[in-house]
Short mmCIF file of C-alpha atoms and ligand atoms in Angstrom, two decimals:
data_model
loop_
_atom_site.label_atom_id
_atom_site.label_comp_id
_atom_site.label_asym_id
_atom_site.label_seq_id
_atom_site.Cartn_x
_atom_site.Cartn_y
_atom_site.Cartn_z
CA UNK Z 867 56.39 202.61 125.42
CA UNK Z 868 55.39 199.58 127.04
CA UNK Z 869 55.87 196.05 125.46
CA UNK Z 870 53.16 193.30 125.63
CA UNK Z 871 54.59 190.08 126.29
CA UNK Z 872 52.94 186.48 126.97
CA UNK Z 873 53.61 186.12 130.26
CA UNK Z 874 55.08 188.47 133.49
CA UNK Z 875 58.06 187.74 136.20
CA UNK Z 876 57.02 184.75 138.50
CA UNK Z 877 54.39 183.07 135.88
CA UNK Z 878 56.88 180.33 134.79
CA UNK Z 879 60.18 182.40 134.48
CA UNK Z 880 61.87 182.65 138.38
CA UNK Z 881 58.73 181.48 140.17
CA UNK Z 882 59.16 181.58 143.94
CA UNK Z 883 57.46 177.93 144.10
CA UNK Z 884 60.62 176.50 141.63
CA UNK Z 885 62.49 174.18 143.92
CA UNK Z 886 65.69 176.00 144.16
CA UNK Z 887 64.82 179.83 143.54
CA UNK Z 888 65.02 180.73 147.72
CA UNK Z 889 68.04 179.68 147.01
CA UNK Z 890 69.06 181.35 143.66
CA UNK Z 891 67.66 184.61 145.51
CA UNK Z 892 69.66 184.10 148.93
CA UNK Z 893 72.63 183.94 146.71
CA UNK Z 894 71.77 187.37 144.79
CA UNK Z 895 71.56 188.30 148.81
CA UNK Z 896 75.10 187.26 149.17
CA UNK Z 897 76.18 189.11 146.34
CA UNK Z 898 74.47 192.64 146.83
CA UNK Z 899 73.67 192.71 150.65
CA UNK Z 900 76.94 194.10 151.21
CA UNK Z 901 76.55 197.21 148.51
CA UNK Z 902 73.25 197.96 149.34
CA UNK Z 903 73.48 198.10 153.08
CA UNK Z 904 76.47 200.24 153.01
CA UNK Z 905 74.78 202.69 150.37
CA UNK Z 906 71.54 202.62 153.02
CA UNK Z 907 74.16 202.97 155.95
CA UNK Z 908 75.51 205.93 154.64
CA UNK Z 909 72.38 207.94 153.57
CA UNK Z 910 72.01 211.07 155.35
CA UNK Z 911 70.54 210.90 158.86
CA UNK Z 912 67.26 212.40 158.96
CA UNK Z 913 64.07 211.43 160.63
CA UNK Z 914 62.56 208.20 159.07
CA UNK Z 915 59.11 207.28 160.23
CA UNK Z 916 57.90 205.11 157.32
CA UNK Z 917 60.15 203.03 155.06
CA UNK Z 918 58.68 201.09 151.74
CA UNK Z 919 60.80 198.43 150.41
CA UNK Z 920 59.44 197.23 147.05
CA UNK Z 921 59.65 193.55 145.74
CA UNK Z 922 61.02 192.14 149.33
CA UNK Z 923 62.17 188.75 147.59
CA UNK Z 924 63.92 186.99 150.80
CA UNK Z 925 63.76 190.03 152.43
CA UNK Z 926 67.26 190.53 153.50
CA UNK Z 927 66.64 194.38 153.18
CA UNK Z 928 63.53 195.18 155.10
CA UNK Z 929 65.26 193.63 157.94
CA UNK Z 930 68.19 195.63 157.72
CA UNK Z 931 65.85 198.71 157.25
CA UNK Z 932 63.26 197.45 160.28
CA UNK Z 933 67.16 197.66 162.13
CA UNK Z 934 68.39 200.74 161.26
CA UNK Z 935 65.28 202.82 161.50
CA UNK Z 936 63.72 201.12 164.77
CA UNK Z 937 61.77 203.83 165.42
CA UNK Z 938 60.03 203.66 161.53
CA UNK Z 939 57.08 201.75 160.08
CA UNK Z 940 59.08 199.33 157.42
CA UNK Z 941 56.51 198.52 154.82
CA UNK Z 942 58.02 195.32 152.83
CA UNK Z 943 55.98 194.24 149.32
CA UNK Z 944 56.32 191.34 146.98
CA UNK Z 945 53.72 189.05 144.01
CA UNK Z 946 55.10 186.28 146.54
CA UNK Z 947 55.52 186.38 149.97
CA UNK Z 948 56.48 182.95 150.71
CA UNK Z 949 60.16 183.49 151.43
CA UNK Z 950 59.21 186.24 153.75
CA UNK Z 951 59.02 186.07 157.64
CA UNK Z 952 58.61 189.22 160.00
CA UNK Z 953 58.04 187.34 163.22
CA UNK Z 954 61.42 189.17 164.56
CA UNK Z 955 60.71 192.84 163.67
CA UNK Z 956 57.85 194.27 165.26
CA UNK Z 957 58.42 197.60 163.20
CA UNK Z 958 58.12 195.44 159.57
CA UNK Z 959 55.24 194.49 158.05
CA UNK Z 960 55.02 191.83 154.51
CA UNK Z 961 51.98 193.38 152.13
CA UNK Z 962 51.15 191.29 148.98
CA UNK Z 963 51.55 194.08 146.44
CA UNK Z 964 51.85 194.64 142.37
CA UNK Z 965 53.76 197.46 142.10
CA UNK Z 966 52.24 197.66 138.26
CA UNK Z 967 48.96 197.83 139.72
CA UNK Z 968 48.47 198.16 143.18
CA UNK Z 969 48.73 201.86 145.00
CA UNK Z 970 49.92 203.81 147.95
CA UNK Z 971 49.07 207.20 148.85
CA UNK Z 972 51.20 210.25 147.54
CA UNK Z 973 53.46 211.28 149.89
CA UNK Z 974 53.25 208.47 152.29
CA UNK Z 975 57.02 207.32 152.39
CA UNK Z 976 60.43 208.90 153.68
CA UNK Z 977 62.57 206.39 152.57
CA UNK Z 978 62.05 203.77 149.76
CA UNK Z 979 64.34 201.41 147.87
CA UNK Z 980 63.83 199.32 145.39
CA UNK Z 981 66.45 195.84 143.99
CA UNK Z 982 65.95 194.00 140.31
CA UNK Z 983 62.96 194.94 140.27
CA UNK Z 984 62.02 197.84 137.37
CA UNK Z 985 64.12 196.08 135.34
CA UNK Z 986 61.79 193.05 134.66
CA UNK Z 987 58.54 195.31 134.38
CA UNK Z 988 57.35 196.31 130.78
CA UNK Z 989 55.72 199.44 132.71
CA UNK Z 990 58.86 200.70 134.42
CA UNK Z 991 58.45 204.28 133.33
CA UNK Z 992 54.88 204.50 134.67
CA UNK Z 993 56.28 202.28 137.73
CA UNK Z 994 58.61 204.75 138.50
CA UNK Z 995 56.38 207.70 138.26
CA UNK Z 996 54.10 206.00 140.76
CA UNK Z 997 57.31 205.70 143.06
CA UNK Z 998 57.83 209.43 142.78
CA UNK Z 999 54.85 209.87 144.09
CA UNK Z 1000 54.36 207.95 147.07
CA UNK Z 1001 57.85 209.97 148.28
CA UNK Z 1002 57.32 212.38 150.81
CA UNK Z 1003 59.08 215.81 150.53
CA UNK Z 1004 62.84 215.16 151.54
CA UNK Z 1005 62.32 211.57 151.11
CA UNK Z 1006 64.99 209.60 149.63
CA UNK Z 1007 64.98 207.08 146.34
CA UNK Z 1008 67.31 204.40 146.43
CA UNK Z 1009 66.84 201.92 143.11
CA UNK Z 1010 69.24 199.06 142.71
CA UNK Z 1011 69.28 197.54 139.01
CA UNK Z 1012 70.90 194.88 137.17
CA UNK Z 1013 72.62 196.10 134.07
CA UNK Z 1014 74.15 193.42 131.76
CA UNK Z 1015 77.19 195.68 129.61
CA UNK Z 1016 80.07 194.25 131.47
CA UNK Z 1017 78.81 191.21 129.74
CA UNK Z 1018 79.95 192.11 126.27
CA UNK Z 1019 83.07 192.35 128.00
CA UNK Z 1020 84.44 188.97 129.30
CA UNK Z 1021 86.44 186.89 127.66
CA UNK Z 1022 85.25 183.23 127.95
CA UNK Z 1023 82.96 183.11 124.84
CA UNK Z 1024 80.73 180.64 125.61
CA UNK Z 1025 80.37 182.29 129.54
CA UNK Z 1026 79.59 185.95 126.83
CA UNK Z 1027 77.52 184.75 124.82
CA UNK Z 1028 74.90 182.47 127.16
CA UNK Z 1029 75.21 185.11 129.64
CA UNK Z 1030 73.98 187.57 127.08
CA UNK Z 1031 71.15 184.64 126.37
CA UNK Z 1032 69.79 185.01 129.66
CA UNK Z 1033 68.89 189.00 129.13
CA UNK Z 1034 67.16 188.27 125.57
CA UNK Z 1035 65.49 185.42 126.75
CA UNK Z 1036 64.22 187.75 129.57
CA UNK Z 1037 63.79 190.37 127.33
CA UNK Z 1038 61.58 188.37 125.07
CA UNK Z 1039 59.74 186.47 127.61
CA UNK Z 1040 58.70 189.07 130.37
CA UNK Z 1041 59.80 192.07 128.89
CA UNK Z 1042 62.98 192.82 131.25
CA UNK Z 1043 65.38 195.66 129.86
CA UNK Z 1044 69.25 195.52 131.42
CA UNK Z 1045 70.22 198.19 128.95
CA UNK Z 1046 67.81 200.99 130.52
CA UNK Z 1047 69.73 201.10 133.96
CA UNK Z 1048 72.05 203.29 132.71
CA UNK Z 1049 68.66 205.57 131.95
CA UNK Z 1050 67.88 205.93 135.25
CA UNK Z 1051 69.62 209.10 136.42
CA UNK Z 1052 68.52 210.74 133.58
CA UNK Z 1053 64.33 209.30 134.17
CA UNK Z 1054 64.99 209.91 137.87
CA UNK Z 1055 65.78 213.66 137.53
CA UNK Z 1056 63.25 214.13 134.93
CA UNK Z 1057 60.75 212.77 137.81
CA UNK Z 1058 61.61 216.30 139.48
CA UNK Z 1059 64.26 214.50 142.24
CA UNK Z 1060 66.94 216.31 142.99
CA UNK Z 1061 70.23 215.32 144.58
CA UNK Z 1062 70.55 212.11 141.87
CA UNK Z 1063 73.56 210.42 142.03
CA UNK Z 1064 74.74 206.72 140.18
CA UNK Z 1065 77.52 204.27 141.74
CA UNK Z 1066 77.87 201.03 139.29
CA UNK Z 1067 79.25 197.63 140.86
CA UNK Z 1068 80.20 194.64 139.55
CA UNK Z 1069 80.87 191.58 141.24
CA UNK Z 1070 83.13 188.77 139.75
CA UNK Z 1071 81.68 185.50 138.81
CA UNK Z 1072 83.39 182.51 139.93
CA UNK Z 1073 82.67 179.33 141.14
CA UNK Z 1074 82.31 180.02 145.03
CA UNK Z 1075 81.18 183.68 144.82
CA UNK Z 1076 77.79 184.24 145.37
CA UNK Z 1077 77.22 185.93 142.24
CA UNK Z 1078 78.56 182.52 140.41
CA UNK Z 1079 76.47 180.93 142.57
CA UNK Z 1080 73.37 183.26 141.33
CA UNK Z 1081 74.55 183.02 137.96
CA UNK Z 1082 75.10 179.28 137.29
CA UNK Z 1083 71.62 178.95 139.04
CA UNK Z 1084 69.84 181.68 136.94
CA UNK Z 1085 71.47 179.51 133.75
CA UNK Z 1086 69.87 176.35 134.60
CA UNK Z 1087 67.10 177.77 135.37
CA UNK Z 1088 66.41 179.49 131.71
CA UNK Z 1089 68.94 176.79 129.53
CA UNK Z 1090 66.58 175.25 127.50
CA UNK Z 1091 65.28 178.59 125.96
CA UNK Z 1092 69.38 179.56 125.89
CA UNK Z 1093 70.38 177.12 123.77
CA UNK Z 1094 67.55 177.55 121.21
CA UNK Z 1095 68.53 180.91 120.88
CA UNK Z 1096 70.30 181.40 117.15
CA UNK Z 1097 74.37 181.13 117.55
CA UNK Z 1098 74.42 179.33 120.91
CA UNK Z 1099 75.73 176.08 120.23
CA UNK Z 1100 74.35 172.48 121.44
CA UNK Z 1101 77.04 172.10 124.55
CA UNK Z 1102 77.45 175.85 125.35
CA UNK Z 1103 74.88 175.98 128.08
CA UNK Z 1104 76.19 172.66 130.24
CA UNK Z 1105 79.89 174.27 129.09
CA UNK Z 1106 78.90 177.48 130.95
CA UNK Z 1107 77.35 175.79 133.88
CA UNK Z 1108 80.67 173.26 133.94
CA UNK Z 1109 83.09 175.92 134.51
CA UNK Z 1110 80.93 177.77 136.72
CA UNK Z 1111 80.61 174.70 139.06
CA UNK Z 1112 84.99 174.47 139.65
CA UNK Z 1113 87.56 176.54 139.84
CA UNK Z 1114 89.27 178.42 136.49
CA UNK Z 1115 86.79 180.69 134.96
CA UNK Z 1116 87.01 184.45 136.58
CA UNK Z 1117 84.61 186.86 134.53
CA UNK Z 1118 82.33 189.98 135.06
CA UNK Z 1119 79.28 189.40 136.25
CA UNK Z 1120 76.13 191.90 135.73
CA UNK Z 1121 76.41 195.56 137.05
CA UNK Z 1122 74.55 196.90 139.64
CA UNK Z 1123 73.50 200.46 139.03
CA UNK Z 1124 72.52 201.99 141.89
CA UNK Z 1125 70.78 205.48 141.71
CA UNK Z 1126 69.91 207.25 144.88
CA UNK Z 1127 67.84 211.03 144.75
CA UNK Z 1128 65.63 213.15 147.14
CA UNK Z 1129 62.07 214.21 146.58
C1 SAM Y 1570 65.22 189.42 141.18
S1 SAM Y 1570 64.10 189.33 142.53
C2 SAM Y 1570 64.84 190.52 143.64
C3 SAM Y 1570 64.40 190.34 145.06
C4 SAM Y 1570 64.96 191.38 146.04
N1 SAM Y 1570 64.57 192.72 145.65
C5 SAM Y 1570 66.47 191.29 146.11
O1 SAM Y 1570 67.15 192.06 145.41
O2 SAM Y 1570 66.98 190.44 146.86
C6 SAM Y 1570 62.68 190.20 141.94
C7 SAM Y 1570 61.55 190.24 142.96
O3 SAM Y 1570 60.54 191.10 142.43
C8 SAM Y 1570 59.28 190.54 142.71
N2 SAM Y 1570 58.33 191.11 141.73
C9 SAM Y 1570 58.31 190.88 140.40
N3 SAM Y 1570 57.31 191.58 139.82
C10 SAM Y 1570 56.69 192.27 140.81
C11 SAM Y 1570 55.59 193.17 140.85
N4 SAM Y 1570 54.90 193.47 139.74
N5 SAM Y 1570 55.23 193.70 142.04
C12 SAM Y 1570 55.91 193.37 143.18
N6 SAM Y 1570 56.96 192.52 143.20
C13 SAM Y 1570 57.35 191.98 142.04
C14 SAM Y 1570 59.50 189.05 142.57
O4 SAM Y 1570 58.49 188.29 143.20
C15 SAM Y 1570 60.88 188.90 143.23
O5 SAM Y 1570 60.78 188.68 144.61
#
């Protein structure tokens, strides 16, 4: 079913003009780069010719796909293009692109991979059934999302419970869904993929990882609408962002599921 909410990703929640959200993003880079390129690395080699890479952000991907595939068409989408620069890839191309309501043809893709991105749309089942679609036979699938159970885990509670603010602030704002990751397998193979397997990560945050670094900065960004949430208290956002700015606090951050089939 999909949820209506007030406003979408990039309206006033993670904008790409906010001052310091190239930044937040080339620290979620930092953090996943490393996962994702090995995962892409290690897919099976077949013939690519065309490559889609959905909601490009900084774009750290498409590069790494325009390199590894130099012989492909890399076709790299975002709402926001601004971060994005192909000047060094002749084989990549930047398309402005809703993936809620813009289109490619069936079949038109051998490879295409997707990174917190169905996550934050209300329409992800439909999303994904478009993505299906514009697979080739033999193409491969290769979604990255953020899912927020280690979370409930860690054991600072002001870190738990503002970190758990940031996915129902999310949740009510733009209707983003970190519990539905672990759904994917099961969605992707009832899309008619084959070949569907699931690896979860989860990076540490601390003060000089990158995924601190993504974290603190996601937690500034959204604090005022944390701390009016019912049971965070008055000093629990600055707390969080405090110990995330020095050394001490070592906690879970989010999960990264990442689910990777063949059409
Ligand atoms: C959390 S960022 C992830 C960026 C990149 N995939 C990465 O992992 O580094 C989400 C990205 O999705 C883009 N986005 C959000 N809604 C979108 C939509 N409907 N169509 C295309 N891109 C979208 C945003 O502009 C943003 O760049």
């Amino acid at each position: 079913m999909t949820t209506r909410n007030a406003e979408r990703y990039g309206d006033t929640v993670f904008g790409h003009e906010d001052a310091d959200e190239r930044e937040r993003l080339e620290a979620l880079c930092a953090a996943l780069d490393p996962v994702s390129f090995a995962t892409l690395d290690a897919l099976p080699r077949r013939p690519v010719r065309r490559c889609l890479e959905l909601a490009a952000g900084t774009g750290s991907v498409a590069r790494r796909l325009a390199e590894r595939h130099p012989a492909a068409q890399v076709t790299a989408t975002d709402l926001d293009l601004r971060f994005l620069d192909a000047s060094d890839h002749p084989n990549l191309e930047y398309v402005r692109h809703d993936v809620t309501s813009d289109s490619f043809p069936d079949a038109s893709f051998d490879l295409i991979h997707a990174r917190y991105l169905l996550v934050h749309l209300p329409e992800r089942d439909r999303v994904l059934a478009d993505i299906a679609r514009w697979l080739a036979p033999g193409g491969r699938l290769v979604l990255e999302e953020s899912a927020l159970f280690p979370l409930w885990a860690a054991r600072d509670e002001a870190y738990r419970k503002v970190s758990l603010g940031v996915f129902t602030v999310l949740a009510e704002r733009i209707g983003t869904d970190c519990e539905w990751p672990l759904d994917l397998p099961y969605d992707v193979a009832g899309r008619g993929l084959t070949d569907v397997e699931m690896r979860i990560t989860c990076p540490t945050a601390v003060h000089d990882t990158p995924m601190g670094r993504f974290w603190r900065m996601t937690i500034q960004h959204l604090g005022p609408a944390i701390s009016a949430l019912p049971g965070i208290g008055p000093d629990d956002v600055t707390t969080v962002i405090d110990r995330l700015s020095r050394p001490g606090l070592i906690e879970p951050g989010m999960a990264t599921v990442t689910v990777t089939a063949t059409r």
